[in-house]
PDB file of C-alpha atoms in Angstrom:
ATOM      1  CA  MET R 220       3.850 -17.137 -13.460  1.00 38.00           C
ATOM      2  CA  PHE R 221       3.990 -14.284 -10.954  1.00 35.00           C
ATOM      3  CA  ARG R 222       1.522 -12.240 -12.960  1.00 36.00           C
ATOM      4  CA  LYS R 223      -0.802 -15.216 -13.354  1.00 38.00           C
ATOM      5  CA  ALA R 224      -0.801 -15.866  -9.581  1.00 38.00           C
ATOM      6  CA  PHE R 225      -1.239 -12.160  -8.896  1.00 35.00           C
ATOM      7  CA  THR R 226      -4.125 -11.833 -11.324  1.00 37.00           C
ATOM      8  CA  ALA R 227      -5.780 -15.018 -10.043  1.00 36.00           C
ATOM      9  CA  SER R 228      -5.809 -13.631  -6.511  1.00 37.00           C
ATOM     10  CA  LEU R 229      -7.534 -10.363  -7.319  1.00 35.00           C
ATOM     11  CA  VAL R 230     -10.686  -9.700  -5.379  1.00 33.00           C
ATOM     12  CA  THR R 231     -13.206  -7.022  -6.259  1.00 30.00           C
ATOM     13  CA  ILE R 232     -12.140  -3.753  -4.681  1.00 29.00           C
ATOM     14  CA  ALA R 233     -14.587  -2.720  -1.981  1.00 33.00           C
ATOM     15  CA  ALA R 234     -15.413   0.756  -0.761  1.00 33.00           C
ATOM     16  CA  ALA R 235     -13.174   2.291   1.900  1.00 33.00           C
ATOM     17  CA  GLY R 236     -13.798   0.799   5.315  1.00 37.00           C
ATOM     18  CA  ALA R 237     -15.590  -2.264   3.983  1.00 40.00           C
ATOM     19  CA  VAL R 238     -14.473  -5.797   4.755  1.00 44.00           C
ATOM     20  CA  VAL R 239     -13.491  -7.752   1.654  1.00 47.00           C
ATOM     21  CA  ALA R 240     -13.645 -11.471   1.038  1.00 50.00           C
ATOM     22  CA  LEU R 241     -10.358 -13.343   1.207  1.00 56.00           C
ATOM     23  CA  THR R 242      -9.309 -15.980  -1.262  1.00 57.00           C
ATOM     24  CA  ASP R 243      -7.294 -19.116  -0.663  1.00 55.00           C
ATOM     25  CA  ALA R 244      -3.885 -18.628  -2.191  1.00 53.00           C
ATOM     26  CA  PRO R 245      -2.935 -20.599  -5.276  1.00 50.00           C
ATOM     27  CA  ALA R 246       0.107 -22.783  -4.619  1.00 44.00           C
ATOM     28  CA  SER R 247       2.386 -20.452  -6.587  1.00 47.00           C
ATOM     29  CA  ALA R 248       1.368 -17.444  -4.476  1.00 51.00           C
ATOM     30  CA  ALA R 249       2.792 -19.100  -1.361  1.00 55.00           C
ATOM     31  CA  ASP R 250       6.358 -18.891  -2.674  1.00 73.00           C
ATOM     32  CA  GLN R 251       7.035 -15.319  -3.826  1.00 89.00           C
ATOM     33  CA  PRO R 252      10.643 -14.133  -3.473  1.00 93.00           C
ATOM     34  CA  THR R 253      11.308 -12.168  -0.277  1.00 93.00           C
ATOM     35  CA  PHE R 254      12.301  -8.614  -1.183  1.00 93.00           C
ATOM     36  CA  CYS R 255      11.248  -5.311   0.351  1.00 90.00           C
ATOM     37  CA  GLY R 256      12.965  -2.889  -2.032  1.00 86.00           C
ATOM     38  CA  ASN R 257      13.917   0.424  -0.454  1.00 85.00           C
ATOM     39  CA  TRP R 258      11.877  -0.254   2.666  1.00 91.00           C
ATOM     40  CA  LEU R 259      10.915   1.515   5.866  1.00 95.00           C
ATOM     41  CA  GLN R 260      11.883  -0.756   8.749  1.00 93.00           C
ATOM     42  CA  GLN R 261       9.639   0.975  11.269  1.00 94.00           C
ATOM     43  CA  PRO R 262       6.386   2.055   9.602  1.00 95.00           C
ATOM     44  CA  SER R 263       5.200   3.371  12.987  1.00 93.00           C
ATOM     45  CA  LYS R 264       7.492   6.373  12.317  1.00 95.00           C
ATOM     46  CA  ALA R 265       5.314   7.424   9.357  1.00 97.00           C
ATOM     47  CA  SER R 266       2.710  10.172   9.560  1.00 98.00           C
ATOM     48  CA  ASN R 267      -0.745  10.403   7.954  1.00 98.00           C
ATOM     49  CA  ILE R 268      -1.207   6.660   8.545  1.00 98.00           C
ATOM     50  CA  ARG R 269      -4.386   5.157   7.112  1.00 98.00           C
ATOM     51  CA  THR R 270      -5.730   1.921   5.653  1.00 98.00           C
ATOM     52  CA  VAL R 271      -5.379   1.475   1.896  1.00 98.00           C
ATOM     53  CA  PRO R 272      -9.003   1.241   0.690  1.00 97.00           C
ATOM     54  CA  GLY R 273     -10.204  -2.243  -0.198  1.00 96.00           C
ATOM     55  CA  THR R 274      -7.430  -4.185   1.576  1.00 97.00           C
ATOM     56  CA  GLU R 275      -9.026  -5.072   4.915  1.00 94.00           C
ATOM     57  CA  GLY R 276     -10.358  -8.580   5.452  1.00 92.00           C
ATOM     58  CA  ARG R 277     -11.096 -11.020   8.269  1.00 89.00           C
ATOM     59  CA  VAL R 278      -8.917 -14.113   8.478  1.00 87.00           C
ATOM     60  CA  ASP R 279      -8.802 -17.571  10.057  1.00 72.00           C
ATOM     61  CA  ASP R 280     -11.641 -17.671  12.612  1.00 68.00           C
ATOM     62  CA  PRO R 281     -13.780 -14.546  11.990  1.00 65.00           C
ATOM     63  CA  GLN R 282     -15.353 -14.808  15.455  1.00 68.00           C
ATOM     64  CA  GLU R 283     -11.976 -14.037  17.016  1.00 75.00           C
ATOM     65  CA  GLY R 284     -11.887 -10.664  15.256  1.00 84.00           C
ATOM     66  CA  GLU R 285      -8.528 -11.303  13.580  1.00 89.00           C
ATOM     67  CA  TYR R 286      -8.016  -9.390  10.326  1.00 93.00           C
ATOM     68  CA  ILE R 287      -5.366  -8.199   7.878  1.00 95.00           C
ATOM     69  CA  ARG R 288      -5.032  -4.938   5.997  1.00 97.00           C
ATOM     70  CA  VAL R 289      -2.540  -2.795   4.139  1.00 98.00           C
ATOM     71  CA  ARG R 290      -1.663   0.515   5.776  1.00 98.00           C
ATOM     72  CA  GLU R 291       0.092   3.500   4.243  1.00 98.00           C
ATOM     73  CA  GLY R 292       1.878   6.524   5.632  1.00 98.00           C
ATOM     74  CA  SER R 293       4.368   9.191   4.651  1.00 98.00           C
ATOM     75  CA  TYR R 294       7.962   9.338   5.836  1.00 97.00           C
ATOM     76  CA  GLY R 295      10.968  11.263   4.522  1.00 96.00           C
ATOM     77  CA  GLY R 296       9.124  12.619   1.487  1.00 96.00           C
ATOM     78  CA  HIS R 297       7.752   9.255   0.310  1.00 96.00           C
ATOM     79  CA  TRP R 298       4.681   7.124   0.923  1.00 97.00           C
ATOM     80  CA  TYR R 299       5.140   3.591   2.226  1.00 97.00           C
ATOM     81  CA  ALA R 300       2.725   0.648   2.370  1.00 97.00           C
ATOM     82  CA  TRP R 301       2.888  -2.290   4.796  1.00 97.00           C
ATOM     83  CA  ALA R 302       0.659  -5.206   5.776  1.00 97.00           C
ATOM     84  CA  GLN R 303      -0.703  -5.512   9.305  1.00 96.00           C
ATOM     85  CA  LEU R 304      -2.224  -8.388  11.287  1.00 94.00           C
ATOM     86  CA  VAL R 305      -4.691  -7.127  13.901  1.00 92.00           C
ATOM     87  CA  ASN R 306      -6.071  -9.004  16.935  1.00 87.00           C
ATOM     88  CA  SER R 307      -3.924 -12.122  16.530  1.00 79.00           C
ATOM     89  CA  GLY R 308      -4.269 -12.692  20.293  1.00 68.00           C
ATOM     90  CA  GLN R 309      -3.997 -16.387  21.101  1.00 66.00           C
ATOM     91  CA  ASN R 310      -2.966 -17.184  17.528  1.00 64.00           C
ATOM     92  CA  SER R 311       0.641 -16.176  18.157  1.00 76.00           C
ATOM     93  CA  SER R 312       1.905 -18.382  15.334  1.00 87.00           C
ATOM     94  CA  ASP R 313      -0.219 -16.605  12.673  1.00 91.00           C
ATOM     95  CA  THR R 314       1.787 -14.324  10.380  1.00 93.00           C
ATOM     96  CA  VAL R 315       1.286 -11.601   7.799  1.00 95.00           C
ATOM     97  CA  ALA R 316       3.140 -10.552   4.645  1.00 97.00           C
ATOM     98  CA  LEU R 317       2.821  -7.899   1.968  1.00 97.00           C
ATOM     99  CA  LEU R 318       2.657  -8.953  -1.667  1.00 97.00           C
ATOM    100  CA  TRP R 319       3.653  -6.076  -3.904  1.00 96.00           C
ATOM    101  CA  LYS R 320       4.317  -5.438  -7.558  1.00 96.00           C
ATOM    102  CA  TYR R 321       7.810  -4.048  -8.148  1.00 95.00           C
ATOM    103  CA  THR R 322       7.379  -1.301 -10.741  1.00 94.00           C
ATOM    104  CA  PRO R 323      10.891  -1.468 -12.320  1.00 93.00           C
ATOM    105  CA  ASN R 324      10.585  -5.109 -13.434  1.00 94.00           C
ATOM    106  CA  GLY R 325       6.874  -5.931 -12.996  1.00 94.00           C
ATOM    107  CA  GLY R 326       7.712  -8.810 -10.624  1.00 95.00           C
ATOM    108  CA  LEU R 327       5.636  -9.861  -7.639  1.00 95.00           C
ATOM    109  CA  TYR R 328       7.498  -9.961  -4.311  1.00 96.00           C
ATOM    110  CA  GLN R 329       6.736 -10.656  -0.675  1.00 96.00           C
ATOM    111  CA  CYS R 330       7.872  -8.314   2.084  1.00 95.00           C
ATOM    112  CA  GLY R 331       7.880  -9.610   5.629  1.00 94.00           C
ATOM    113  CA  ASP R 332       9.649  -8.799   8.868  1.00 91.00           C
ATOM    114  CA  ARG R 333      11.281  -5.441   9.402  1.00 90.00           C
ATOM    115  CA  SER R 334      14.806  -6.868   9.346  1.00 87.00           C
ATOM    116  CA  GLY R 335      14.299  -8.042   5.758  1.00 81.00           C
ATOM    117  CA  GLY R 336      15.360 -11.548   6.771  1.00 83.00           C
ATOM    118  CA  SER R 337      11.979 -13.260   6.497  1.00 90.00           C
ATOM    119  CA  GLY R 338       8.977 -13.129   4.203  1.00 94.00           C
ATOM    120  CA  TRP R 339       6.598 -13.135   7.195  1.00 95.00           C
ATOM    121  CA  ALA R 340       5.941 -10.960  10.262  1.00 94.00           C
ATOM    122  CA  LEU R 341       3.948 -11.528  13.453  1.00 92.00           C
ATOM    123  CA  ASP R 342       2.282  -8.102  13.581  1.00 93.00           C
ATOM    124  CA  TYR R 343       3.222  -5.825  10.679  1.00 95.00           C
ATOM    125  CA  THR R 344       5.707  -5.904   7.833  1.00 96.00           C
ATOM    126  CA  ALA R 345       8.328  -3.454   6.666  1.00 95.00           C
ATOM    127  CA  GLY R 346       7.007  -0.725   4.381  1.00 96.00           C
ATOM    128  CA  VAL R 347       7.648  -0.608   0.631  1.00 96.00           C
ATOM    129  CA  ARG R 348       8.173   2.755  -1.055  1.00 96.00           C
ATOM    130  CA  ASP R 349       5.732   4.398  -3.452  1.00 96.00           C
ATOM    131  CA  THR R 350       8.345   4.892  -6.173  1.00 95.00           C
ATOM    132  CA  GLN R 351       8.866   1.132  -6.350  1.00 95.00           C
ATOM    133  CA  SER R 352       5.389  -0.333  -6.033  1.00 95.00           C
ATOM    134  CA  SER R 353       2.210  -0.072  -8.088  1.00 94.00           C
ATOM    135  CA  ARG R 354       0.026  -2.763  -6.439  1.00 97.00           C
ATOM    136  CA  VAL R 355      -0.240  -4.050  -2.867  1.00 97.00           C
ATOM    137  CA  GLN R 356      -1.973  -7.017  -1.235  1.00 97.00           C
ATOM    138  CA  PRO R 357      -2.056  -8.407   2.323  1.00 97.00           C
ATOM    139  CA  LYS R 358      -1.243 -12.099   2.779  1.00 96.00           C
ATOM    140  CA  PHE R 359      -2.001 -14.220   5.861  1.00 94.00           C
ATOM    141  CA  GLN R 360      -0.655 -17.565   7.055  1.00 93.00           C
ATOM    142  CA  THR R 361      -2.031 -19.635   9.928  1.00 88.00           C
ATOM    143  CA  GLY R 362       0.272 -21.487  12.299  1.00 85.00           C
ATOM    144  CA  ASN R 363      -0.485 -24.699  10.392  1.00 86.00           C
ATOM    145  CA  GLY R 364       0.594 -23.161   7.054  1.00 88.00           C
ATOM    146  CA  ARG R 365      -2.758 -22.376   5.414  1.00 89.00           C
ATOM    147  CA  VAL R 366      -2.463 -19.185   3.341  1.00 93.00           C
ATOM    148  CA  GLU R 367      -5.183 -16.622   2.584  1.00 92.00           C
ATOM    149  CA  LEU R 368      -4.930 -13.544   0.379  1.00 93.00           C
ATOM    150  CA  GLY R 369      -6.642 -10.204   0.808  1.00 94.00           C
ATOM    151  CA  ALA R 370      -7.549  -7.936  -2.075  1.00 94.00           C
ATOM    152  CA  ALA R 371      -4.844  -6.772  -4.477  1.00 95.00           C
ATOM    153  CA  VAL R 372      -5.324  -3.073  -5.205  1.00 97.00           C
ATOM    154  CA  PRO R 373      -3.541  -0.438  -7.282  1.00 97.00           C
ATOM    155  CA  TRP R 374      -1.436   1.796  -5.067  1.00 96.00           C
ATOM    156  CA  ARG R 375       0.011   5.246  -5.592  1.00 89.00           C
TER     157      ARG R 375
END
């Protein structure tokens, strides 16, 4: 079921820097288990930070300039990926999550706040490590519970 939901949410990978179309999440994609693996609680400590190509997309009301993306950076000899919500402004109840494929068991998980206690974050999520993940995808939720998915892309 996880693989089916993951596959169903794939969006064509766009060139670096391009904005990709978001898809409405299938019902099963809204309930992935919360797990961040061996995570980086403060991705801002990473170096060489950049956007993972093909993961940036506008969300909710495009005129407000709100968008999600997956970022990556290196820290302590590993690369980490995390989802980020940019320009949430007046939409303080909007949240972001990172869907990621756990390499050891092939499962799809959702990483959220940096404490590991929630599957959602207000600004950016914890970072998942390169040795544990093979695919990443940003996920967005409005304050009223509507979920949108960004592009799922191979990673590291």
